[in-house]
mmCIF file of C-alpha atoms in Angstrom:
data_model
loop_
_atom_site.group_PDB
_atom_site.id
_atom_site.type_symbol
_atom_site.label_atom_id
_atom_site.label_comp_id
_atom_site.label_asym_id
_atom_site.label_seq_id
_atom_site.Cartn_x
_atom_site.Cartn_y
_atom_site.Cartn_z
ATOM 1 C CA UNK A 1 -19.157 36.209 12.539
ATOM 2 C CA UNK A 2 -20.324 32.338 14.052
ATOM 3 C CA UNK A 3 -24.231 33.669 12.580
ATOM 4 C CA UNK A 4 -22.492 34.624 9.636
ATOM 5 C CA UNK A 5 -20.557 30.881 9.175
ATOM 6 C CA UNK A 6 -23.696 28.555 10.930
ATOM 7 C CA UNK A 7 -25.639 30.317 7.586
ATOM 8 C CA UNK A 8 -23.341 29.614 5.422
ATOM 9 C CA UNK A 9 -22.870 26.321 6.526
ATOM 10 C CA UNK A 10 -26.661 25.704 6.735
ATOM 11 C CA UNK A 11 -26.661 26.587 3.405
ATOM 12 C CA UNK A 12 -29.710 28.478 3.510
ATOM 13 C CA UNK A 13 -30.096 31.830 3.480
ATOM 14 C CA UNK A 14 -33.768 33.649 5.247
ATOM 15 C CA UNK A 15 -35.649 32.867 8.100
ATOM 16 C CA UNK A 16 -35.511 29.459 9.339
ATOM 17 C CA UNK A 17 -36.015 29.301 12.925
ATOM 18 C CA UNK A 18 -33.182 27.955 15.214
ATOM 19 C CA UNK A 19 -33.511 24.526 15.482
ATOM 20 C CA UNK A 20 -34.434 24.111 11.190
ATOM 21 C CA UNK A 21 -31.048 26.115 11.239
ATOM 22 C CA UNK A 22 -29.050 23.998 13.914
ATOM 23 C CA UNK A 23 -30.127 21.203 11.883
ATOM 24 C CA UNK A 24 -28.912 22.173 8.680
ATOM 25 C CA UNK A 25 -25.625 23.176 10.108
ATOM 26 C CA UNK A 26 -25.736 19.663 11.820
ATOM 27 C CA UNK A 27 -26.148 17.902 8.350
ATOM 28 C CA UNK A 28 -23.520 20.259 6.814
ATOM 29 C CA UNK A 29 -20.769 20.002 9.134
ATOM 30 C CA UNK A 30 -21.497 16.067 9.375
ATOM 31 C CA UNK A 31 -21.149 15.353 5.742
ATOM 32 C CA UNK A 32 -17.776 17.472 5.608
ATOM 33 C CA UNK A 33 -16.656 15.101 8.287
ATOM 34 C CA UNK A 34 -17.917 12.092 6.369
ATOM 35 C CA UNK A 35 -15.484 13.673 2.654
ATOM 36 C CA UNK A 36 -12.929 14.192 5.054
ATOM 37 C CA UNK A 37 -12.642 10.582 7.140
ATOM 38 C CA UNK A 38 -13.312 8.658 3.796
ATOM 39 C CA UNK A 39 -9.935 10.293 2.375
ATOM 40 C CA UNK A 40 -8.112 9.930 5.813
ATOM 41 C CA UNK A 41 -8.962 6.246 6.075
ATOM 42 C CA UNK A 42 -7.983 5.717 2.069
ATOM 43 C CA UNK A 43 -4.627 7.507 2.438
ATOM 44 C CA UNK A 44 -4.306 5.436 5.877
ATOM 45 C CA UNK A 45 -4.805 2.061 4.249
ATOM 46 C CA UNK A 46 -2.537 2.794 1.683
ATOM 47 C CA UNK A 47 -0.088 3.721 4.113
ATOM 48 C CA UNK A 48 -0.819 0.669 6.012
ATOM 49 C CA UNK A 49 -0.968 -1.608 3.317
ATOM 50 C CA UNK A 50 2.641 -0.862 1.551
ATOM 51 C CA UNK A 51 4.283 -1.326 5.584
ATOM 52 C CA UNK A 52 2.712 -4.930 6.067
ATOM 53 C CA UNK A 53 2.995 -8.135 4.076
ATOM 54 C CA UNK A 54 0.445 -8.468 1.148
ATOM 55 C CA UNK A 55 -0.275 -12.205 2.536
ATOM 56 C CA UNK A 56 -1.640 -10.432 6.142
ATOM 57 C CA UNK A 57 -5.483 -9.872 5.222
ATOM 58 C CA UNK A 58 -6.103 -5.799 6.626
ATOM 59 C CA UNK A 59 -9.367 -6.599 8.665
ATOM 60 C CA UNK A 60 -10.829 -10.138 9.267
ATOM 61 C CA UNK A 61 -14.458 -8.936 11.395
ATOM 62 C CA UNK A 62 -15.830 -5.451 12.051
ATOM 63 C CA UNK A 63 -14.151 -5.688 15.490
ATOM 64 C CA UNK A 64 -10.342 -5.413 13.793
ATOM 65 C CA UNK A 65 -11.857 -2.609 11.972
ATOM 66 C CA UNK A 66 -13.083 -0.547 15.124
ATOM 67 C CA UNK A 67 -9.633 -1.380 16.925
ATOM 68 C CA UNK A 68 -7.953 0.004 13.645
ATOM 69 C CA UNK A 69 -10.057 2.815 14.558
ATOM 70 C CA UNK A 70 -9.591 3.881 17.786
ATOM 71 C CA UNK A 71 -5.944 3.195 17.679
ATOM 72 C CA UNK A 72 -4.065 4.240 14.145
ATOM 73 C CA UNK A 73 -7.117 6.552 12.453
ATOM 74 C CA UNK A 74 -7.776 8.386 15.962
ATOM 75 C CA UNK A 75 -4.171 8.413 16.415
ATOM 76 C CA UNK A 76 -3.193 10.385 13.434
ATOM 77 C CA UNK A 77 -6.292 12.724 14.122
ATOM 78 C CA UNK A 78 -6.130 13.661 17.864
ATOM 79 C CA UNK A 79 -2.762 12.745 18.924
ATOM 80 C CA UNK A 80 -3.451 9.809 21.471
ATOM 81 C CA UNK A 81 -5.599 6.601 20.923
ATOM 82 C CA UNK A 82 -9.305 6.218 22.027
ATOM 83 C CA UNK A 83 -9.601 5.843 25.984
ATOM 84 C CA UNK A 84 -11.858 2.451 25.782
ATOM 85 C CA UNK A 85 -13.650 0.629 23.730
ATOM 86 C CA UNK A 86 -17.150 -1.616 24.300
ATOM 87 C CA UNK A 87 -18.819 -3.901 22.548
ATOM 88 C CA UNK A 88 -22.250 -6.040 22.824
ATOM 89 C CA UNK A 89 -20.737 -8.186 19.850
ATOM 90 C CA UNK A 90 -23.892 -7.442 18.011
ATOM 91 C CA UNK A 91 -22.968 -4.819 15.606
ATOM 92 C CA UNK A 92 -22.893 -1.876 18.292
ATOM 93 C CA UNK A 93 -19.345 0.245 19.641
ATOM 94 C CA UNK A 94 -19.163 2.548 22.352
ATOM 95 C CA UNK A 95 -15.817 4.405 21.889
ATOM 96 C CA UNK A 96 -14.882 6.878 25.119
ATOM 97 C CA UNK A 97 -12.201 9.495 24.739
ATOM 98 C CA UNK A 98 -11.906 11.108 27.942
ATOM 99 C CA UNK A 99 -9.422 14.080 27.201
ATOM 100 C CA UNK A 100 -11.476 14.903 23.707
ATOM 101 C CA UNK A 101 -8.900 17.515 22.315
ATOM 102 C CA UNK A 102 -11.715 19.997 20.868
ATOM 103 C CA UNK A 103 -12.912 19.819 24.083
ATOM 104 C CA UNK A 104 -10.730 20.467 26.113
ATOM 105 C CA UNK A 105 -10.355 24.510 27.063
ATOM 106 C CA UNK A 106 -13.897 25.087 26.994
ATOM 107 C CA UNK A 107 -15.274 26.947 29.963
ATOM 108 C CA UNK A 108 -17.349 25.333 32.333
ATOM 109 C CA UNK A 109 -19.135 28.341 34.262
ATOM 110 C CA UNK A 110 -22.506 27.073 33.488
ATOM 111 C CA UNK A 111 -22.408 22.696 33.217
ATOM 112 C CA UNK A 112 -25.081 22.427 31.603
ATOM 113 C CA UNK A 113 -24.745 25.374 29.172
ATOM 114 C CA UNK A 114 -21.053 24.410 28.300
ATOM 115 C CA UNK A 115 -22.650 20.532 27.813
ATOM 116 C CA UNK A 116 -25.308 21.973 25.412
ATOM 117 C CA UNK A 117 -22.847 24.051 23.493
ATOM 118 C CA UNK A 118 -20.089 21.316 23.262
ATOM 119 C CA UNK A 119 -22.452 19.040 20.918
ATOM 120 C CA UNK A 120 -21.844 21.039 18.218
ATOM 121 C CA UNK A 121 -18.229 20.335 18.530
ATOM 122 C CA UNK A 122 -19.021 16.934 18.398
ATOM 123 C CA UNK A 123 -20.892 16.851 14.972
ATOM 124 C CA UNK A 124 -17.659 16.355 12.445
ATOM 125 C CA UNK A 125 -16.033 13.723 14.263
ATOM 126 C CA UNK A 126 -18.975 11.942 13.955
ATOM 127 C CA UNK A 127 -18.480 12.433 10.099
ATOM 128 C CA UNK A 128 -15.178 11.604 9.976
ATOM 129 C CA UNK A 129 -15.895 8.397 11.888
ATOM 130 C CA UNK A 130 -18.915 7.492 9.560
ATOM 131 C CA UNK A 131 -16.732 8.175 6.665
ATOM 132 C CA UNK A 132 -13.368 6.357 7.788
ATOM 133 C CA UNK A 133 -15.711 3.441 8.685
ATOM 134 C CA UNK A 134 -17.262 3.626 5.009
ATOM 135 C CA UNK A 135 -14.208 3.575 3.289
ATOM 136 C CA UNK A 136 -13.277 0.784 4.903
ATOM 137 C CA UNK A 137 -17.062 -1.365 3.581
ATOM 138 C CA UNK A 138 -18.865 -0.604 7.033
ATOM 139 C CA UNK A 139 -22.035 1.034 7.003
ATOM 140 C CA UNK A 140 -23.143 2.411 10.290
ATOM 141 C CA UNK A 141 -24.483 5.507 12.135
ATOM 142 C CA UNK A 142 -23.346 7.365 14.470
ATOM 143 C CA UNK A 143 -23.847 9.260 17.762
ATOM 144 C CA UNK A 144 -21.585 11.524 20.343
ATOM 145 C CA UNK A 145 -22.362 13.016 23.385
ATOM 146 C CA UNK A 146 -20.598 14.848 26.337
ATOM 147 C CA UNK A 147 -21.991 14.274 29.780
ATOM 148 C CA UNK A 148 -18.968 15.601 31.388
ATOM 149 C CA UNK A 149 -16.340 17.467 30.013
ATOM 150 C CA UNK A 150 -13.568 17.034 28.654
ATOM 151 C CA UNK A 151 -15.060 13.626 27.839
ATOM 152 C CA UNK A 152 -16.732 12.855 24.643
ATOM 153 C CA UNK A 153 -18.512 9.285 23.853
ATOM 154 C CA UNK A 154 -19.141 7.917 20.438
ATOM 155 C CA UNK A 155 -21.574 5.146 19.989
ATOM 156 C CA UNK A 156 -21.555 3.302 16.253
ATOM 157 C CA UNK A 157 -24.350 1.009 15.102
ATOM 158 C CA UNK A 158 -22.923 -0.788 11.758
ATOM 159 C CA UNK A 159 -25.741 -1.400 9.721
ATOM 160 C CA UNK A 160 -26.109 -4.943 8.717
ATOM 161 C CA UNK A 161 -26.947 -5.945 5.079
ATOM 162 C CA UNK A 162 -29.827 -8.090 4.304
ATOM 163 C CA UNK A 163 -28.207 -11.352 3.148
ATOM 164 C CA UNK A 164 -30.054 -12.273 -0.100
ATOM 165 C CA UNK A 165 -31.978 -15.340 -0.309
ATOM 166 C CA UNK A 166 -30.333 -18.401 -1.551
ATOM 167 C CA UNK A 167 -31.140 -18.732 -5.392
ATOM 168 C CA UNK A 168 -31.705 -22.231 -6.515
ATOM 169 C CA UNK A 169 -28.436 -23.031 -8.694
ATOM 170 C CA UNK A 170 -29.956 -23.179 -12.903
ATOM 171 C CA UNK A 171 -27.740 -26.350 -13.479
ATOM 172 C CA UNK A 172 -26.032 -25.863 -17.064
ATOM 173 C CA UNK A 173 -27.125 -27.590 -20.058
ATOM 174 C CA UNK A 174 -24.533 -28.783 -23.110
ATOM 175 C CA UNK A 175 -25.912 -26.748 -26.102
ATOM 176 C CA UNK A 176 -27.486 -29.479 -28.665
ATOM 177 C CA UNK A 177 -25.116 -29.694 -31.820
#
């Protein structure tokens, strides 16, 4: 039944060999993540935005954004906030969860093996991280990994705009009568 489902979710059907297949599935399960953390940050907001004043601006910096993040949005999807939260102040967020609720009955009779297998659990809430971030007007990417179970770190890159050049200002001219 999982062959059956990583196929489906692939959404290709023959012989691809495992990791052309693991990638698919990665892409797949990622951009279901992304549909589903764009709506969950919309309804959110909306939530958010009818309780507070409409003088408060929601989100001055990308910081107030990423604390909105790991407190509210993470709180509404895994029952307790994010575990800690870094920053270089550059444009790059290291969030830590260290009781990750996907992962936390998986067996542990091989470390290594159990590691391996838990990245795949990892995959959608890196979508619905992406996608909560893009709904709120941050474009970033974004990485998880599991060095030690239960644990689960996500690190989030925003991607920086190029600022356009400065046009020179066309100064108007009255229209000749």
């Amino acid at each position: 039944m999982a062959e059956r489902l990583a196929e489906e979710l692939s959404g290709m059907e023959g012989n691809l060999d495992e990791e052309e297949h693991r990638e698919a599935t990665f892409y797949r399960l990622e951009a279901l993540g992304f549909r589903v953390g764009q709506g969950l940050a919309e309804s959110l907001l909306r939530w958010k935005y009818i309780q507070f004043s409409r003088d408060r601006p929601r989100f001055t910096d990308n910081l107030d954004v990423i604390k909105f993040l790991c407190k509210d949005f993470w709180t509404i999807l895994f029952r307790k906030q994010i575990d800690n939260l870094k920053t270089n102040h550059r444009g790059v967020y290291v969030l830590t969860d260290n009781t990750f609720r996907p992962l936390i009955r998986m067996s542990m009779s091989n470390r290594n093996e159990a590691i391996a297998k838990a990245q795949s659990y990892l995959w959608f809430p890196c979508g619905i991280i992406r996608g909560g971030l893009a709904s709120m007007g941050i474009n970033a990417t974004v990485q998880a990994e599991s060095s030690d179970l239960p644990s689960a770190t996500f690190q989030i890159k925003t991607v920086q705009m190029a600022q356009p050049s400065p046009q020179p200002q066309q100064q108007l001219q009255q229209p000749k009568s």
